[in-house]
Amino acid sequence: AVVSTQSTGEREDLTSAYKYAEGSEKEREVQQKVAHFSSRKEWTVKSTSRDVEVEIGRETALLGNDLEIPIEIRNTNDSSSRTVSVSAQVRCSAYTGRTDSMSPILKTVHSVHEVSAGESDTVTITVPPSDYLKKIKAGSVINLFLQIRVQETKQVFATRESFNVKKGSGVTIVCSSKTVKQYEDFDVTVSYTNSSAAKLTRCHFYLEGPGIRRSKKLYCGTVQANSTIERKISLSAHRMGERTLLVKFCNSKVAKATDQIQIAVEEAEATEII
């Protein structure tokens, strides 16, 4: 099982902070201790050969492109081949990782592979954009549920991995002046480049900042593939000091993109306040 939390722009893997690595000696010691004190005496920890190693490539897809998840299977046994069965399912879930029977299934894979002694084989799961574009929502995470079983040794590898789908190149903010006076209007130009092959719908910029007047939502409608959207707005600040203007680009497909700039606000003259 994987333990993760939502971080800026992507999910952060915290698995190593909560449990020992799968197949490690420490994990085996914990399993044996649990078995010793368990009231279910019929449950035992069976010693199995772990000569097959699995590595999953970390994939972050650009919206509109294929999502490719490479799974490398290595047979560390130098004298015998291994027959490996792979069962995998790719699903779309909320950013919290929660999935249920109603979650869209993007891909299901069942295959058997013969891995020669001392060799490796790579299984690549490909999800084309036509399979996920209409199923993902803002904040969605793509989860891989994987189980690998070695027929000769009965070794089982099971895990769940999360993958993100990113938008284009991000938000750009241009301010007419980085130093302004209280209550003085200044222009801010915000833009977003959608460098993916998919159009984004129900798009808007949201500008906000403590001490800056007239926080605003700027509607953009639909942003076509491989295009740039730009909006301009006049703002003013009523508090002195270093102020942060945060800009978010939101849409109906994937999590928002954000950027921010610092603006120095100086005290206005008495005549200017009047």
mmCIF file of C-alpha atoms in Angstrom:
data_model
loop_
_atom_site.group_PDB
_atom_site.id
_atom_site.type_symbol
_atom_site.label_atom_id
_atom_site.label_comp_id
_atom_site.label_asym_id
_atom_site.label_seq_id
_atom_site.Cartn_x
_atom_site.Cartn_y
_atom_site.Cartn_z
ATOM 1 C CA ALA A 1 0.000 0.000 0.000
ATOM 2 C CA VAL A 2 1.097 3.560 -0.699
ATOM 3 C CA VAL A 3 0.746 6.432 1.787
ATOM 4 C CA SER A 4 0.643 9.869 0.153
ATOM 5 C CA THR A 5 -0.623 13.395 0.661
ATOM 6 C CA GLN A 6 -1.555 16.282 -1.585
ATOM 7 C CA SER A 7 1.379 18.637 -2.177
ATOM 8 C CA THR A 8 1.879 21.667 -4.395
ATOM 9 C CA GLY A 9 1.201 20.530 -7.948
ATOM 10 C CA GLU A 10 1.416 16.802 -7.251
ATOM 11 C CA ARG A 11 1.060 14.124 -4.582
ATOM 12 C CA GLU A 12 3.935 13.489 -2.152
ATOM 13 C CA ASP A 13 4.828 9.868 -1.356
ATOM 14 C CA LEU A 14 5.111 9.323 2.431
ATOM 15 C CA THR A 15 5.217 5.527 2.375
ATOM 16 C CA SER A 16 8.783 5.256 3.698
ATOM 17 C CA ALA A 17 7.837 7.374 6.743
ATOM 18 C CA TYR A 18 5.114 4.912 7.829
ATOM 19 C CA LYS A 19 6.317 1.431 6.865
ATOM 20 C CA TYR A 20 9.454 -0.517 5.988
ATOM 21 C CA ALA A 21 10.260 -1.239 2.351
ATOM 22 C CA GLU A 22 8.453 -4.230 0.884
ATOM 23 C CA GLY A 23 10.566 -7.371 1.005
ATOM 24 C CA SER A 24 13.059 -5.913 3.478
ATOM 25 C CA GLU A 25 14.314 -7.759 6.559
ATOM 26 C CA LYS A 26 12.630 -5.181 8.813
ATOM 27 C CA GLU A 27 9.263 -5.846 7.184
ATOM 28 C CA ARG A 28 9.730 -9.589 7.686
ATOM 29 C CA GLU A 29 10.505 -9.048 11.392
ATOM 30 C CA VAL A 30 7.315 -7.019 11.850
ATOM 31 C CA GLN A 31 5.225 -9.697 10.122
ATOM 32 C CA GLN A 32 6.685 -12.423 12.322
ATOM 33 C CA LYS A 33 6.055 -10.365 15.471
ATOM 34 C CA VAL A 34 2.428 -9.763 14.474
ATOM 35 C CA ALA A 35 1.999 -13.465 13.747
ATOM 36 C CA HIS A 36 3.452 -14.389 17.159
ATOM 37 C CA PHE A 37 0.973 -12.253 19.108
ATOM 38 C CA SER A 38 -2.007 -12.780 16.821
ATOM 39 C CA SER A 39 -5.015 -14.691 18.180
ATOM 40 C CA ARG A 40 -5.447 -16.254 14.747
ATOM 41 C CA LYS A 41 -2.885 -19.013 15.223
ATOM 42 C CA GLU A 42 -3.680 -20.545 11.861
ATOM 43 C CA TRP A 43 -2.161 -17.495 10.174
ATOM 44 C CA THR A 44 1.565 -17.914 9.607
ATOM 45 C CA VAL A 45 4.255 -16.077 7.686
ATOM 46 C CA LYS A 46 5.506 -18.356 4.970
ATOM 47 C CA SER A 47 9.038 -17.919 3.733
ATOM 48 C CA THR A 48 9.028 -17.447 -0.041
ATOM 49 C CA SER A 49 11.775 -16.841 -2.540
ATOM 50 C CA ARG A 50 11.887 -13.191 -3.594
ATOM 51 C CA ASP A 51 14.113 -13.393 -6.640
ATOM 52 C CA VAL A 52 11.831 -11.286 -8.849
ATOM 53 C CA GLU A 53 12.069 -7.509 -8.491
ATOM 54 C CA VAL A 54 9.542 -4.983 -9.809
ATOM 55 C CA GLU A 55 10.099 -1.309 -10.601
ATOM 56 C CA ILE A 56 7.365 1.068 -11.768
ATOM 57 C CA GLY A 57 8.356 4.102 -13.805
ATOM 58 C CA ARG A 58 7.106 7.418 -12.431
ATOM 59 C CA GLU A 59 5.030 8.934 -15.198
ATOM 60 C CA THR A 60 3.542 12.435 -15.309
ATOM 61 C CA ALA A 61 1.554 12.859 -18.507
ATOM 62 C CA LEU A 62 0.849 16.094 -20.333
ATOM 63 C CA LEU A 63 -2.862 16.557 -20.893
ATOM 64 C CA GLY A 64 -3.779 15.329 -24.379
ATOM 65 C CA ASN A 65 -0.838 12.922 -24.696
ATOM 66 C CA ASP A 66 -0.602 9.185 -24.042
ATOM 67 C CA LEU A 67 -0.154 8.144 -20.418
ATOM 68 C CA GLU A 68 2.533 5.450 -20.448
ATOM 69 C CA ILE A 69 3.395 3.441 -17.305
ATOM 70 C CA PRO A 70 6.470 1.194 -17.715
ATOM 71 C CA ILE A 71 6.720 -1.775 -15.328
ATOM 72 C CA GLU A 72 10.126 -3.460 -15.267
ATOM 73 C CA ILE A 73 10.250 -7.081 -14.052
ATOM 74 C CA ARG A 74 13.743 -8.380 -13.189
ATOM 75 C CA ASN A 75 14.602 -12.024 -12.582
ATOM 76 C CA THR A 76 17.617 -12.044 -10.246
ATOM 77 C CA ASN A 77 17.851 -15.847 -10.318
ATOM 78 C CA ASP A 78 20.869 -16.794 -12.446
ATOM 79 C CA SER A 79 19.848 -20.394 -13.098
ATOM 80 C CA SER A 80 16.058 -20.551 -13.595
ATOM 81 C CA SER A 81 13.506 -18.623 -15.609
ATOM 82 C CA ARG A 82 10.333 -17.273 -14.006
ATOM 83 C CA THR A 83 6.746 -17.258 -15.261
ATOM 84 C CA VAL A 84 5.108 -14.009 -14.151
ATOM 85 C CA SER A 85 1.417 -13.134 -14.371
ATOM 86 C CA VAL A 86 0.519 -9.437 -14.399
ATOM 87 C CA SER A 87 -2.891 -8.045 -13.434
ATOM 88 C CA ALA A 88 -3.301 -4.277 -13.562
ATOM 89 C CA GLN A 89 -6.105 -1.748 -13.546
ATOM 90 C CA VAL A 90 -5.827 1.999 -14.166
ATOM 91 C CA ARG A 91 -8.584 4.059 -12.568
ATOM 92 C CA CYS A 92 -9.454 7.715 -12.135
ATOM 93 C CA SER A 93 -10.087 8.925 -8.577
ATOM 94 C CA ALA A 94 -10.419 12.067 -6.487
ATOM 95 C CA TYR A 95 -7.249 13.903 -5.417
ATOM 96 C CA THR A 96 -7.624 12.256 -1.982
ATOM 97 C CA GLY A 97 -6.994 8.888 -3.640
ATOM 98 C CA ARG A 98 -10.487 7.610 -2.863
ATOM 99 C CA THR A 99 -11.887 5.173 -5.406
ATOM 100 C CA ASP A 100 -15.126 3.209 -5.480
ATOM 101 C CA SER A 101 -17.185 1.119 -7.864
ATOM 102 C CA MET A 102 -18.332 4.290 -9.636
ATOM 103 C CA SER A 103 -14.793 5.479 -10.414
ATOM 104 C CA PRO A 104 -14.065 5.368 -14.162
ATOM 105 C CA ILE A 105 -11.894 2.445 -15.222
ATOM 106 C CA LEU A 106 -9.418 3.626 -17.836
ATOM 107 C CA LYS A 107 -7.516 0.409 -18.592
ATOM 108 C CA THR A 108 -7.430 -3.262 -17.524
ATOM 109 C CA VAL A 109 -4.470 -5.527 -18.313
ATOM 110 C CA HIS A 110 -3.998 -9.290 -17.785
ATOM 111 C CA SER A 111 -0.880 -10.915 -19.222
ATOM 112 C CA VAL A 112 1.687 -13.668 -18.625
ATOM 113 C CA HIS A 113 5.410 -13.233 -19.246
ATOM 114 C CA GLU A 114 8.373 -15.614 -19.292
ATOM 115 C CA VAL A 115 11.427 -13.871 -17.824
ATOM 116 C CA SER A 116 14.726 -15.661 -18.521
ATOM 117 C CA ALA A 117 17.326 -16.235 -15.820
ATOM 118 C CA GLY A 118 19.201 -13.033 -14.997
ATOM 119 C CA GLU A 119 17.140 -11.056 -17.510
ATOM 120 C CA SER A 120 14.416 -8.415 -17.308
ATOM 121 C CA ASP A 121 11.205 -7.646 -19.179
ATOM 122 C CA THR A 122 9.257 -4.388 -19.382
ATOM 123 C CA VAL A 123 5.473 -4.256 -19.537
ATOM 124 C CA THR A 124 4.194 -0.851 -20.676
ATOM 125 C CA ILE A 125 0.596 0.119 -19.941
ATOM 126 C CA THR A 126 -0.574 2.796 -22.379
ATOM 127 C CA VAL A 127 -3.701 4.878 -21.834
ATOM 128 C CA PRO A 128 -4.524 7.045 -24.901
ATOM 129 C CA PRO A 129 -6.116 10.491 -24.353
ATOM 130 C CA SER A 130 -9.375 9.272 -25.873
ATOM 131 C CA ASP A 131 -9.745 6.936 -22.864
ATOM 132 C CA TYR A 132 -9.230 9.531 -20.121
ATOM 133 C CA LEU A 133 -9.990 13.059 -21.387
ATOM 134 C CA LYS A 134 -13.752 12.819 -20.827
ATOM 135 C CA LYS A 135 -13.403 10.986 -17.504
ATOM 136 C CA ILE A 136 -10.988 13.130 -15.505
ATOM 137 C CA LYS A 137 -12.061 16.210 -13.562
ATOM 138 C CA ALA A 138 -10.281 19.070 -11.804
ATOM 139 C CA GLY A 139 -8.116 17.572 -9.070
ATOM 140 C CA SER A 140 -8.341 14.029 -10.433
ATOM 141 C CA VAL A 141 -5.555 11.510 -9.837
ATOM 142 C CA ILE A 142 -4.867 8.447 -11.980
ATOM 143 C CA ASN A 143 -4.232 5.331 -9.884
ATOM 144 C CA LEU A 144 -2.523 2.110 -10.947
ATOM 145 C CA PHE A 145 -3.571 -1.043 -9.063
ATOM 146 C CA LEU A 146 -0.990 -3.726 -9.770
ATOM 147 C CA GLN A 147 -0.591 -7.361 -8.752
ATOM 148 C CA ILE A 148 2.228 -9.577 -9.985
ATOM 149 C CA ARG A 149 2.444 -13.275 -9.152
ATOM 150 C CA VAL A 150 5.405 -15.601 -9.778
ATOM 151 C CA GLN A 151 4.097 -19.070 -10.575
ATOM 152 C CA GLU A 152 7.213 -21.047 -9.585
ATOM 153 C CA THR A 153 7.851 -19.440 -6.162
ATOM 154 C CA LYS A 154 4.345 -18.123 -5.329
ATOM 155 C CA GLN A 155 5.875 -14.695 -4.738
ATOM 156 C CA VAL A 156 3.263 -11.918 -4.892
ATOM 157 C CA PHE A 157 3.877 -8.228 -5.497
ATOM 158 C CA ALA A 158 0.917 -5.859 -4.973
ATOM 159 C CA THR A 159 0.845 -2.077 -4.897
ATOM 160 C CA ARG A 160 -1.061 1.069 -5.802
ATOM 161 C CA GLU A 161 0.693 4.010 -7.477
ATOM 162 C CA SER A 162 -0.644 7.483 -8.254
ATOM 163 C CA PHE A 163 0.102 9.567 -11.345
ATOM 164 C CA ASN A 164 -0.681 13.165 -12.233
ATOM 165 C CA VAL A 165 -1.892 14.698 -15.462
ATOM 166 C CA LYS A 166 -0.460 18.182 -15.965
ATOM 167 C CA LYS A 167 -1.644 21.075 -18.077
ATOM 168 C CA GLY A 168 0.529 23.205 -20.358
ATOM 169 C CA SER A 169 3.446 25.443 -19.439
ATOM 170 C CA GLY A 170 1.731 27.372 -16.621
ATOM 171 C CA VAL A 171 0.728 30.888 -15.660
ATOM 172 C CA THR A 172 2.651 34.063 -16.507
ATOM 173 C CA ILE A 173 2.091 37.361 -14.637
ATOM 174 C CA VAL A 174 3.245 40.772 -15.882
ATOM 175 C CA CYS A 175 2.704 43.834 -13.675
ATOM 176 C CA SER A 176 2.958 47.413 -14.975
ATOM 177 C CA SER A 177 4.945 48.356 -11.870
ATOM 178 C CA LYS A 178 6.474 46.382 -9.004
ATOM 179 C CA THR A 179 6.322 49.479 -6.759
ATOM 180 C CA VAL A 180 3.000 51.291 -6.362
ATOM 181 C CA LYS A 181 1.371 53.724 -3.954
ATOM 182 C CA GLN A 182 -1.695 53.148 -1.833
ATOM 183 C CA TYR A 183 -4.983 53.438 -3.771
ATOM 184 C CA GLU A 184 -3.077 53.896 -7.021
ATOM 185 C CA ASP A 185 -4.296 51.794 -9.931
ATOM 186 C CA PHE A 186 -1.809 49.496 -11.635
ATOM 187 C CA ASP A 187 -2.256 47.075 -14.541
ATOM 188 C CA VAL A 188 -1.738 43.333 -14.306
ATOM 189 C CA THR A 189 -1.585 41.086 -17.388
ATOM 190 C CA VAL A 190 -2.005 37.341 -16.843
ATOM 191 C CA SER A 191 -1.626 34.629 -19.475
ATOM 192 C CA TYR A 192 -1.723 30.864 -19.723
ATOM 193 C CA THR A 193 -0.260 28.681 -22.475
ATOM 194 C CA ASN A 194 -2.036 25.415 -23.190
ATOM 195 C CA SER A 195 0.734 23.417 -24.878
ATOM 196 C CA SER A 196 -1.202 20.147 -24.762
ATOM 197 C CA ALA A 197 -3.202 18.553 -27.566
ATOM 198 C CA ALA A 198 -6.519 18.929 -25.694
ATOM 199 C CA LYS A 199 -8.782 21.951 -25.288
ATOM 200 C CA LEU A 200 -9.649 23.173 -21.788
ATOM 201 C CA THR A 201 -13.208 24.229 -20.976
ATOM 202 C CA ARG A 202 -14.812 26.517 -18.366
ATOM 203 C CA CYS A 203 -11.544 28.341 -17.800
ATOM 204 C CA HIS A 204 -10.950 31.414 -15.678
ATOM 205 C CA PHE A 205 -8.207 33.335 -13.871
ATOM 206 C CA TYR A 206 -8.675 34.199 -10.213
ATOM 207 C CA LEU A 207 -6.585 37.010 -8.736
ATOM 208 C CA GLU A 208 -6.329 37.657 -5.014
ATOM 209 C CA GLY A 209 -3.923 39.151 -2.493
ATOM 210 C CA PRO A 210 -4.137 40.408 1.107
ATOM 211 C CA GLY A 211 -4.284 44.186 1.102
ATOM 212 C CA ILE A 212 -5.011 44.393 -2.635
ATOM 213 C CA ARG A 213 -8.396 45.683 -3.612
ATOM 214 C CA ARG A 214 -10.938 44.168 -5.932
ATOM 215 C CA SER A 215 -9.982 40.522 -6.067
ATOM 216 C CA LYS A 216 -11.294 39.375 -9.394
ATOM 217 C CA LYS A 217 -12.339 36.365 -11.428
ATOM 218 C CA LEU A 218 -11.596 36.701 -15.146
ATOM 219 C CA TYR A 219 -13.543 34.324 -17.350
ATOM 220 C CA CYS A 220 -11.793 32.836 -20.402
ATOM 221 C CA GLY A 221 -14.282 30.276 -21.728
ATOM 222 C CA THR A 222 -12.512 27.586 -23.750
ATOM 223 C CA VAL A 223 -8.752 27.543 -24.328
ATOM 224 C CA GLN A 224 -7.924 25.646 -27.495
ATOM 225 C CA ALA A 225 -5.030 23.193 -27.808
ATOM 226 C CA ASN A 226 -1.589 24.737 -28.381
ATOM 227 C CA SER A 227 -2.819 28.282 -27.773
ATOM 228 C CA THR A 228 -2.355 31.117 -25.278
ATOM 229 C CA ILE A 229 -5.064 33.019 -23.413
ATOM 230 C CA GLU A 230 -4.397 36.491 -21.978
ATOM 231 C CA ARG A 231 -6.370 38.884 -19.763
ATOM 232 C CA LYS A 232 -5.629 42.389 -18.415
ATOM 233 C CA ILE A 233 -7.065 44.046 -15.300
ATOM 234 C CA SER A 234 -6.494 47.162 -13.163
ATOM 235 C CA LEU A 235 -6.021 46.677 -9.412
ATOM 236 C CA SER A 236 -5.117 48.839 -6.415
ATOM 237 C CA ALA A 237 -3.726 48.180 -2.945
ATOM 238 C CA HIS A 238 -4.887 49.779 0.309
ATOM 239 C CA ARG A 239 -2.250 48.377 2.674
ATOM 240 C CA MET A 240 1.402 49.360 2.757
ATOM 241 C CA GLY A 241 4.335 46.950 2.675
ATOM 242 C CA GLU A 242 5.329 43.940 0.619
ATOM 243 C CA ARG A 243 2.176 42.384 -0.848
ATOM 244 C CA THR A 244 1.705 39.077 -2.667
ATOM 245 C CA LEU A 245 -0.590 38.798 -5.651
ATOM 246 C CA LEU A 246 -1.652 35.204 -6.319
ATOM 247 C CA VAL A 247 -3.032 34.155 -9.693
ATOM 248 C CA LYS A 248 -4.803 30.835 -10.307
ATOM 249 C CA PHE A 249 -5.797 29.368 -13.642
ATOM 250 C CA CYS A 250 -8.781 27.047 -13.182
ATOM 251 C CA ASN A 251 -10.711 24.797 -15.563
ATOM 252 C CA SER A 252 -12.983 21.757 -15.548
ATOM 253 C CA LYS A 253 -10.316 19.190 -16.449
ATOM 254 C CA VAL A 254 -7.293 19.187 -14.168
ATOM 255 C CA ALA A 255 -5.988 20.859 -11.023
ATOM 256 C CA LYS A 256 -5.376 24.610 -11.121
ATOM 257 C CA ALA A 257 -2.040 26.151 -12.089
ATOM 258 C CA THR A 258 -0.777 28.983 -9.875
ATOM 259 C CA ASP A 259 1.855 31.692 -9.809
ATOM 260 C CA GLN A 260 2.505 34.784 -7.717
ATOM 261 C CA ILE A 261 4.435 38.062 -7.711
ATOM 262 C CA GLN A 262 5.563 40.489 -5.021
ATOM 263 C CA ILE A 263 4.394 44.128 -5.122
ATOM 264 C CA ALA A 264 5.812 46.875 -2.886
ATOM 265 C CA VAL A 265 3.101 49.286 -1.699
ATOM 266 C CA GLU A 266 4.248 52.716 -0.528
ATOM 267 C CA GLU A 267 2.327 55.196 1.614
ATOM 268 C CA ALA A 268 0.164 57.596 -0.369
ATOM 269 C CA GLU A 269 0.497 61.343 0.049
ATOM 270 C CA ALA A 270 -2.209 63.048 2.100
ATOM 271 C CA THR A 271 -3.447 64.937 -0.942
ATOM 272 C CA GLU A 272 -3.706 61.689 -2.908
ATOM 273 C CA ILE A 273 -5.868 60.065 -0.200
ATOM 274 C CA ILE A 274 -8.281 63.036 -0.237
#
